[in-house]
mmCIF file of C-alpha atoms in Angstrom:
data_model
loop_
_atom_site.group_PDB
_atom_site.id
_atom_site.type_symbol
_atom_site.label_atom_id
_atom_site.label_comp_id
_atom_site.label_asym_id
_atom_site.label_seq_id
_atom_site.Cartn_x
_atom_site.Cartn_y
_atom_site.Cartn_z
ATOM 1 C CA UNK A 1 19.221 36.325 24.006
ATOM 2 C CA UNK A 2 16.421 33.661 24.890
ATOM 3 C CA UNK A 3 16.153 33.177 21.082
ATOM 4 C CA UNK A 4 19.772 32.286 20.957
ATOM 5 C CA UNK A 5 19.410 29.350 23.446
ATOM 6 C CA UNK A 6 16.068 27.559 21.593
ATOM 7 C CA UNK A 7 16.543 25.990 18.349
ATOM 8 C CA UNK A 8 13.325 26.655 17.540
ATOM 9 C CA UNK A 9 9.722 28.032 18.506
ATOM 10 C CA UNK A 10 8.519 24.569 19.353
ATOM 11 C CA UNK A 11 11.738 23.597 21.665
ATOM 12 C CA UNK A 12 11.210 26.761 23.510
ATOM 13 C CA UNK A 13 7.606 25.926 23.787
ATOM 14 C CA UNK A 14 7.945 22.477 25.169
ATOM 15 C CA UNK A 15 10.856 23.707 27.357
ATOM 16 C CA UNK A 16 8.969 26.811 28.918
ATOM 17 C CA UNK A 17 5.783 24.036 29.472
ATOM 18 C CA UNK A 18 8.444 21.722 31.417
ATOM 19 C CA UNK A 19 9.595 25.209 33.323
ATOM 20 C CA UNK A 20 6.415 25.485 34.290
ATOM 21 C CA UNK A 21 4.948 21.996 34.884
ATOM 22 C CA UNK A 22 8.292 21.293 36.950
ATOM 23 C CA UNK A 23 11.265 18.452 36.593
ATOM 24 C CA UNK A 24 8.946 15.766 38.011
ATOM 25 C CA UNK A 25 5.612 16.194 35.891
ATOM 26 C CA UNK A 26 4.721 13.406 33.853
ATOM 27 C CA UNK A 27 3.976 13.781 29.799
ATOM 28 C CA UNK A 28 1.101 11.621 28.836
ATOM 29 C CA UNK A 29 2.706 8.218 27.223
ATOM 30 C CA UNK A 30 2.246 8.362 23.413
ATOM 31 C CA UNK A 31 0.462 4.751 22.495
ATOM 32 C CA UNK A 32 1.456 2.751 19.121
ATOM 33 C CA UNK A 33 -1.935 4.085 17.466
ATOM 34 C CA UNK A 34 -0.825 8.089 17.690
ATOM 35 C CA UNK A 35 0.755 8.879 14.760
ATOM 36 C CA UNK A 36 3.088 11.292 16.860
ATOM 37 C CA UNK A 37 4.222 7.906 18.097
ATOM 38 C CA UNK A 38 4.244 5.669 14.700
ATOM 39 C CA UNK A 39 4.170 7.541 11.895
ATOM 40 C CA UNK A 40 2.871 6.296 8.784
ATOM 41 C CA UNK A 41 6.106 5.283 7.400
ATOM 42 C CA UNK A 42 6.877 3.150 10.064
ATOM 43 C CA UNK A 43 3.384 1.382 9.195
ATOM 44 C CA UNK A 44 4.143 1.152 5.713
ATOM 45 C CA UNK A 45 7.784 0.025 6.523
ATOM 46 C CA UNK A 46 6.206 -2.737 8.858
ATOM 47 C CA UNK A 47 3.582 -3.937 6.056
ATOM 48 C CA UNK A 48 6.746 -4.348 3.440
ATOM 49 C CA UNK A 49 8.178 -6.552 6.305
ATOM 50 C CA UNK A 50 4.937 -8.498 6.870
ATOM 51 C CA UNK A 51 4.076 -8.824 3.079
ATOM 52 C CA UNK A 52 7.838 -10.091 2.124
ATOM 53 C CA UNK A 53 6.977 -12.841 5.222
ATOM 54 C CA UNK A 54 3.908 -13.394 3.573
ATOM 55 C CA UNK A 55 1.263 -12.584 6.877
ATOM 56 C CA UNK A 56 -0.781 -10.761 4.566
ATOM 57 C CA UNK A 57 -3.564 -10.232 7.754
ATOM 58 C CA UNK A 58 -0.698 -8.066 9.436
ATOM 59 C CA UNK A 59 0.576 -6.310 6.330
ATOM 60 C CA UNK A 60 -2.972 -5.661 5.913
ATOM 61 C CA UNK A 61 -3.795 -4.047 9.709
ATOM 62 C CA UNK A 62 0.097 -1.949 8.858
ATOM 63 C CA UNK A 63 -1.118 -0.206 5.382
ATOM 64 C CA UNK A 64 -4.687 0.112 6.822
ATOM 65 C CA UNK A 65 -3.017 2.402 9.884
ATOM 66 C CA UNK A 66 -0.837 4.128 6.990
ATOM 67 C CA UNK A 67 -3.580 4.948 5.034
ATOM 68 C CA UNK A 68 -5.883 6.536 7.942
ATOM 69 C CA UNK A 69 -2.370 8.333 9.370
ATOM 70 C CA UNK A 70 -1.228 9.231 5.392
ATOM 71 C CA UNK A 71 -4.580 9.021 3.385
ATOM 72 C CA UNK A 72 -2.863 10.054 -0.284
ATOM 73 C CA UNK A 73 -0.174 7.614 0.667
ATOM 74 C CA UNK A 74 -0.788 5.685 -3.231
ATOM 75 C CA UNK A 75 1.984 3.455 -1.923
ATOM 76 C CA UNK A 76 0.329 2.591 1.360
ATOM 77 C CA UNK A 77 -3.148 1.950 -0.511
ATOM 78 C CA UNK A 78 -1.319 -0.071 -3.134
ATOM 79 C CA UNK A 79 0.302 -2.124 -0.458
ATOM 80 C CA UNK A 80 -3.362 -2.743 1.574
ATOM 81 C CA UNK A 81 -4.935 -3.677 -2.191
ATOM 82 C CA UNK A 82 -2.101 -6.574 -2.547
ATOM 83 C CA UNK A 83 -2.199 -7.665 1.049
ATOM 84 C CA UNK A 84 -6.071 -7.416 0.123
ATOM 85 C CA UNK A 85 -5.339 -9.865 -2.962
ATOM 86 C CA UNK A 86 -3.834 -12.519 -1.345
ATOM 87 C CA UNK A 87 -6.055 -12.595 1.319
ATOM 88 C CA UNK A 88 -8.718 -12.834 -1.422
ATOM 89 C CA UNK A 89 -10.916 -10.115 0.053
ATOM 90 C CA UNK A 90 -11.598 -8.841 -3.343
ATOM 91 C CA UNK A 91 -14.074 -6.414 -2.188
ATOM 92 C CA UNK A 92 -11.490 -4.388 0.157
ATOM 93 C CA UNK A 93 -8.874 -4.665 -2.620
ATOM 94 C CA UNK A 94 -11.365 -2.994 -5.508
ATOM 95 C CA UNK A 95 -11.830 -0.428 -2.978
ATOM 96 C CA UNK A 96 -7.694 0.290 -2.897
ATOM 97 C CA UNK A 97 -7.380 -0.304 -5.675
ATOM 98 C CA UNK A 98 -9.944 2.438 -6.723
ATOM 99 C CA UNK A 99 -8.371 4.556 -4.276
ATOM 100 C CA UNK A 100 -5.083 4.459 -5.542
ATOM 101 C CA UNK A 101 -6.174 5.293 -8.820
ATOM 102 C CA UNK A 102 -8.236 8.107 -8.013
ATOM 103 C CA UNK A 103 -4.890 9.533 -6.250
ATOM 104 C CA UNK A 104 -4.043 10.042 -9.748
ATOM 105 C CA UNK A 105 -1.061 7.349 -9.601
ATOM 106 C CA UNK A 106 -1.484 5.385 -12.753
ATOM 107 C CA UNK A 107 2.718 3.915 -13.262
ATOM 108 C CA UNK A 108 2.785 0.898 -14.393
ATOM 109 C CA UNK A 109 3.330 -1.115 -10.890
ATOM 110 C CA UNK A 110 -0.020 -0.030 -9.742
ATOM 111 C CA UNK A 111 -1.621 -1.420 -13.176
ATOM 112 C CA UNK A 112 0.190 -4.643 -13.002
ATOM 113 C CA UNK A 113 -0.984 -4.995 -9.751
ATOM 114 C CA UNK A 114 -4.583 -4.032 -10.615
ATOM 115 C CA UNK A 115 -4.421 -6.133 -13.404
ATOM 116 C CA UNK A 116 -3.044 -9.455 -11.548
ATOM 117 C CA UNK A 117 -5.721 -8.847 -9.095
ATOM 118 C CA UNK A 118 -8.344 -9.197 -11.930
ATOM 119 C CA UNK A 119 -6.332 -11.812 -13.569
ATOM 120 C CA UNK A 120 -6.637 -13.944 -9.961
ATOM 121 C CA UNK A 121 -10.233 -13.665 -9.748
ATOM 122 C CA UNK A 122 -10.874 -14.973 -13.839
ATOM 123 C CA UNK A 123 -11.478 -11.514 -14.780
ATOM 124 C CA UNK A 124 -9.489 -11.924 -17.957
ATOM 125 C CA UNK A 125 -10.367 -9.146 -20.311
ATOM 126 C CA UNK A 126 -10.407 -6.175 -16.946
ATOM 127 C CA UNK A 127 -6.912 -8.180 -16.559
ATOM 128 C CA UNK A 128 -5.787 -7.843 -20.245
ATOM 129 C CA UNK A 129 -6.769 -3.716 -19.980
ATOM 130 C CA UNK A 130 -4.765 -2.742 -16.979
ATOM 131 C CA UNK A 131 -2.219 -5.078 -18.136
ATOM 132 C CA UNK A 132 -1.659 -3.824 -21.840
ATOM 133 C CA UNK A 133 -2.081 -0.172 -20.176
ATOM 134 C CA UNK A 134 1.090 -1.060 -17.831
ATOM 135 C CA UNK A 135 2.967 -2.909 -20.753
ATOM 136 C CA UNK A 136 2.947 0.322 -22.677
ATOM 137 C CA UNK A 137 3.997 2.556 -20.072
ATOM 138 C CA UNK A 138 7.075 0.142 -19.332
ATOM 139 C CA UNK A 139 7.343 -2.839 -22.143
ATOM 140 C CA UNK A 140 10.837 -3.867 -20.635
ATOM 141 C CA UNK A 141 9.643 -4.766 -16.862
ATOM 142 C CA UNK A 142 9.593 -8.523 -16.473
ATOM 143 C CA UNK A 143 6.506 -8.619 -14.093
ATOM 144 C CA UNK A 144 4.440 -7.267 -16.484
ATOM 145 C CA UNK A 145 5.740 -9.570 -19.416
ATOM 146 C CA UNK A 146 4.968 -12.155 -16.958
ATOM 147 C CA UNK A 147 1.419 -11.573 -15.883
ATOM 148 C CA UNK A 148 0.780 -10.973 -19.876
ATOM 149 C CA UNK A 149 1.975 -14.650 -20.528
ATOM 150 C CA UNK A 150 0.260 -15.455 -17.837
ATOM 151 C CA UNK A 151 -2.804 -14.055 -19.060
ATOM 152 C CA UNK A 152 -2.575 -15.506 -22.613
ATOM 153 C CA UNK A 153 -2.345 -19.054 -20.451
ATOM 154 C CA UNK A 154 -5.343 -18.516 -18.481
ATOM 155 C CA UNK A 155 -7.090 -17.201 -22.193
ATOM 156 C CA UNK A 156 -6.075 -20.410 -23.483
ATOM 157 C CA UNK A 157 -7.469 -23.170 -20.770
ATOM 158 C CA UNK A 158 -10.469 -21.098 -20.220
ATOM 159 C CA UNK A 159 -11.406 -21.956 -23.917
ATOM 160 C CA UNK A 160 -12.529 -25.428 -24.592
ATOM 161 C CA UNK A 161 -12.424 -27.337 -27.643
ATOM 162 C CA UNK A 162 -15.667 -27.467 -29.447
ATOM 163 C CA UNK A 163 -17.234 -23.974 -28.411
#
């Protein structure tokens, strides 16, 4: 009959611990860092609001909490490497990047992102491999075709007349 009244093992746990702790016992507060409390959607959810509003230094603190709540989160770790871009900590972007890839995720977002990272530090022909790689996997997605042209403009004003 008692099973009939709990929804489940874990409701009739944390109602037999309230039985026995009594009405007026109080539950420890859960703080923002528990992920009981904020799970690691809710970071990445608040790093898509803080990258679209371009504070890349919060979107960055959101998908770093995602990542250490969710660590094979590739979306979370793709979000912290582009928040890591524009904040032009290369260093801690090559590391997401890295991650990300080692997750196994290779669409073609993650190398057009990996590529435009290369492509805004001069890195033109690491740029021109992740980029062709993400062209091929999807030839019809204008931010790829974009960050190619922009490539082949950054090919041509790097070379100078004469060399």
């Amino acid at each position: 009959m008692l099973l009939l009244l709990c929804a489940g093992v874990t409701a009739c746990a944390s109602q037999q611990n309230m039985l026995l702790a009594g009405p007026n016992a109080k539950q420890p507060a859960p703080k923002v860092e528990d992920a009981a409390f904020f799970p690691s959607d809710d970071y990445l959810r608040m790093g898509k609001v803080y990258f679209r509003n371009e504070s890349y230094g919060l979107a960055a603190q959101s998908y770093q909490k995602a990542v250490e709540v969710t660590p094979k989160d590739a979306e979370a770790w793709l979000g912290l490497a582009a928040s890591y871009d524009h904040l032009r900590r290369f260093d801690l972007a090559d590391q997401a990047y890295g991650k990300v890839l080692q997750l196994g995720s290779q669409n073609a977002a993650i190398l057009n992102n990996a590529g435009y990272s290369q492509l805004l530090r001069g890195n033109l022909a690491s740029a021109r491999k992740f980029l062709l790689r993400a062209y091929e996997l999807e030839p019809d997605n204008p931010y790829i075709q974009n960050n190619l042209k922009l490539l082949g403009e950054s090919e041509r004003s790097v070379k100078r007349p004469g060399n």
